């Protein structure tokens, strides 16, 4: 592991200290975890984000959307 120094605003440092105390963890561990999560998040695929995984069971849902919404009464006052 390599040592590094970061500068935090007072409020962020206080929040970090409180979280570390509450969780029984070190501040360094929380910082490493948050940084790893942030860096991992930038390369997620659609399936990792659980985006676009709905299957209506019909191949024409996207083209029949107006008919489907009308049939359900969507937009009726």
Coordinates of N, CA and C in Angstrom, one line a residue:
X1 N 0.8 -1.2 0.0 CA 0.0 0.0 0.0 C 0.9 1.2 0.0
X2 N 0.4 2.3 -0.6 CA 1.1 3.5 -0.7 C 0.4 4.6 0.1
X3 N 1.2 5.3 0.9 CA 0.6 6.4 1.7 C 0.4 7.6 0.9
X4 N -0.8 8.3 1.1 CA -1.0 9.5 0.4 C -1.7 10.5 1.4
X5 N -1.7 11.8 1.1 CA -2.3 12.8 2.0 C -3.4 13.5 1.2
X6 N -4.5 13.7 1.9 CA -5.6 14.4 1.3 C -6.0 15.5 2.2
X7 N -6.6 16.6 1.7 CA -7.1 17.7 2.5 C -8.6 17.7 2.5
X8 N -9.2 17.7 3.6 CA -10.7 17.6 3.7 C -11.2 18.9 4.4
X9 N -12.4 19.4 3.9 CA -13.0 20.5 4.7 C -13.4 20.0 6.1
X10 N -13.5 20.9 7.0 CA -13.8 20.5 8.4 C -15.0 19.7 8.5
X11 N -16.1 20.0 7.8 CA -17.3 19.3 8.0 C -17.2 17.9 7.4
X12 N -16.5 17.7 6.3 CA -16.3 16.3 5.8 C -15.4 15.5 6.7
X13 N -14.4 16.1 7.3 CA -13.6 15.4 8.2 C -14.4 15.0 9.5
X14 N -15.2 15.9 10.0 CA -16.1 15.5 11.1 C -17.0 14.4 10.8
X15 N -17.6 14.4 9.6 CA -18.5 13.3 9.2 C -17.8 12.0 9.1
X16 N -16.6 12.1 8.5 CA -15.7 10.9 8.4 C -15.4 10.3 9.8
X17 N -15.0 11.1 10.7 CA -14.7 10.7 12.0 C -15.9 10.0 12.7
X18 N -17.0 10.7 12.5 CA -18.3 10.1 13.2 C -18.6 8.8 12.6
X19 N -18.5 8.7 11.2 CA -18.9 7.4 10.6 C -17.9 6.3 11.0
X20 N -16.6 6.6 11.1 CA -15.6 5.6 11.5 C -15.9 5.2 12.9
X21 N -16.2 6.1 13.8 CA -16.5 5.7 15.2 C -17.8 4.9 15.2
X22 N -18.8 5.3 14.5 CA -20.1 4.6 14.6 C -20.0 3.1 14.0
X23 N -19.2 3.0 12.9 CA -19.0 1.7 12.3 C -17.9 0.8 12.9
X24 N -17.1 1.4 13.8 CA -16.0 0.7 14.3 C -14.9 0.4 13.3
X25 N -14.7 1.3 12.4 CA -13.7 1.1 11.3 C -12.8 2.3 11.3
X26 N -11.7 2.1 10.5 CA -10.8 3.2 10.4 C -11.2 4.2 9.4
X27 N -10.8 5.5 9.5 CA -11.1 6.5 8.5 C -10.5 6.1 7.2
X28 N -9.3 5.5 7.2 CA -8.6 5.1 6.0 C -9.4 4.0 5.2
X29 N -10.0 3.1 6.0 CA -10.7 2.0 5.4 C -12.0 2.6 4.7
X30 N -12.6 3.5 5.3 CA -13.8 4.2 4.7 C -13.5 5.0 3.5
X31 N -12.4 5.7 3.5 CA -11.9 6.4 2.3 C -11.6 5.5 1.2
X32 N -10.8 4.4 1.5 CA -10.5 3.5 0.4 C -11.7 2.9 -0.2
X33 N -12.7 2.5 0.6 CA -13.9 1.9 0.1 C -14.7 2.9 -0.7
X34 N -14.8 4.1 -0.3 CA -15.6 5.1 -1.0 C -14.9 5.4 -2.4
X35 N -13.6 5.5 -2.4 CA -12.8 5.8 -3.6 C -13.0 4.6 -4.6
X36 N -12.8 3.4 -4.1 CA -12.9 2.3 -5.0 C -14.3 2.2 -5.6
X37 N -15.4 2.4 -4.8 CA -16.7 2.4 -5.3 C -16.9 3.5 -6.3
X38 N -16.4 4.7 -6.1 CA -16.6 5.8 -7.0 C -15.9 5.5 -8.4
X39 N -14.7 4.9 -8.3 CA -14.0 4.6 -9.5 C -14.6 3.4 -10.3
X40 N -15.1 2.4 -9.5 CA -15.8 1.3 -10.2 C -17.1 1.8 -10.9
X41 N -17.8 2.7 -10.3 CA -19.1 3.2 -10.8 C -19.0 3.8 -12.2
X42 N -17.9 4.2 -12.6 CA -17.8 4.9 -13.9 C -17.8 3.9 -15.1
X43 N -17.6 2.7 -14.9 CA -17.5 1.7 -16.0 C -18.6 0.7 -15.9
X44 N -19.7 0.9 -15.3 CA -20.8 -0.1 -15.2 C -21.5 -0.3 -16.5
X45 N -21.9 -1.5 -16.7 CA -22.7 -1.9 -17.9 C -24.1 -1.7 -17.6
X46 N -25.0 -1.8 -18.6 CA -26.4 -1.7 -18.3 C -26.9 -2.8 -17.4
X47 N -26.4 -4.0 -17.6 CA -26.9 -5.1 -16.7 C -26.4 -4.9 -15.3
X48 N -25.2 -4.3 -15.1 CA -24.8 -4.0 -13.7 C -25.6 -2.9 -13.1
X49 N -26.1 -2.0 -13.9 CA -26.9 -0.9 -13.3 C -28.4 -1.4 -13.2
X50 N -28.7 -2.6 -13.7 CA -30.1 -3.1 -13.7 C -30.9 -2.2 -14.6
X51 N -30.4 -1.7 -15.7 CA -31.1 -0.8 -16.6 C -31.4 -1.6 -17.9
X52 N -32.6 -1.4 -18.3 CA -33.0 -2.1 -19.6 C -33.2 -3.6 -19.5
X53 N -33.6 -4.0 -18.3 CA -33.7 -5.5 -18.1 C -35.2 -5.9 -18.1
X54 N -36.1 -5.1 -18.3 CA -37.5 -5.4 -18.3 C -37.9 -6.1 -19.6
X55 N -38.6 -7.2 -19.5 CA -39.1 -8.0 -20.6 C -40.6 -8.0 -20.6
X56 N -41.2 -7.3 -21.5 CA -42.7 -7.3 -21.5 C -43.3 -8.6 -22.0
X57 N -42.5 -9.4 -22.6 CA -43.0 -10.6 -23.2 C -43.5 -10.4 -24.7
X58 N -43.4 -9.1 -25.1 CA -43.9 -8.8 -26.5 C -42.8 -8.0 -27.2
X59 N -42.5 -8.4 -28.4 CA -41.5 -7.7 -29.1 C -41.9 -6.3 -29.7
X60 N -43.2 -6.0 -29.6 CA -43.6 -4.7 -30.2 C -44.0 -3.7 -29.1
X61 N -43.7 -3.9 -27.9 CA -44.0 -2.9 -26.8 C -43.6 -1.5 -27.2
X62 N -42.4 -1.3 -27.7 CA -42.0 0.1 -27.9 C -42.7 0.7 -29.1
X63 N -43.2 0.0 -30.0 CA -43.9 0.6 -31.2 C -45.4 0.7 -30.9
X64 N -45.9 -0.1 -29.9 CA -47.3 -0.1 -29.6 C -47.6 0.7 -28.3
X65 N -46.7 1.5 -27.8 CA -46.8 2.1 -26.6 C -48.1 3.0 -26.5
X66 N -48.5 3.7 -27.5 CA -49.7 4.5 -27.4 C -50.9 3.6 -27.2
X67 N -51.0 2.6 -28.0 CA -52.2 1.7 -27.8 C -52.2 1.0 -26.4
X68 N -51.1 0.6 -25.9 CA -51.0 0.0 -24.6 C -51.5 1.0 -23.5
X69 N -50.9 2.2 -23.6 CA -51.3 3.2 -22.6 C -52.8 3.6 -22.7
X70 N -53.3 3.7 -23.9 CA -54.8 4.0 -24.1 C -55.6 2.8 -23.5
X71 N -55.2 1.6 -23.7 CA -55.9 0.5 -23.2 C -56.0 0.4 -21.6
X72 N -54.9 1.0 -21.0 CA -54.9 1.0 -19.5 C -55.6 2.2 -19.0
X73 N -56.0 3.1 -19.8 CA -56.6 4.4 -19.3 C -55.7 5.4 -18.9
X74 N -54.4 5.3 -19.2 CA -53.4 6.2 -18.8 C -53.7 7.6 -19.5
X75 N -53.7 8.6 -18.7 CA -53.9 10.0 -19.2 C -55.3 10.4 -19.1
X76 N -56.2 9.5 -18.7 CA -57.7 9.9 -18.6 C -57.8 10.6 -17.3
X77 N -58.6 11.7 -17.3 CA -58.8 12.5 -16.1 C -59.8 11.9 -15.2

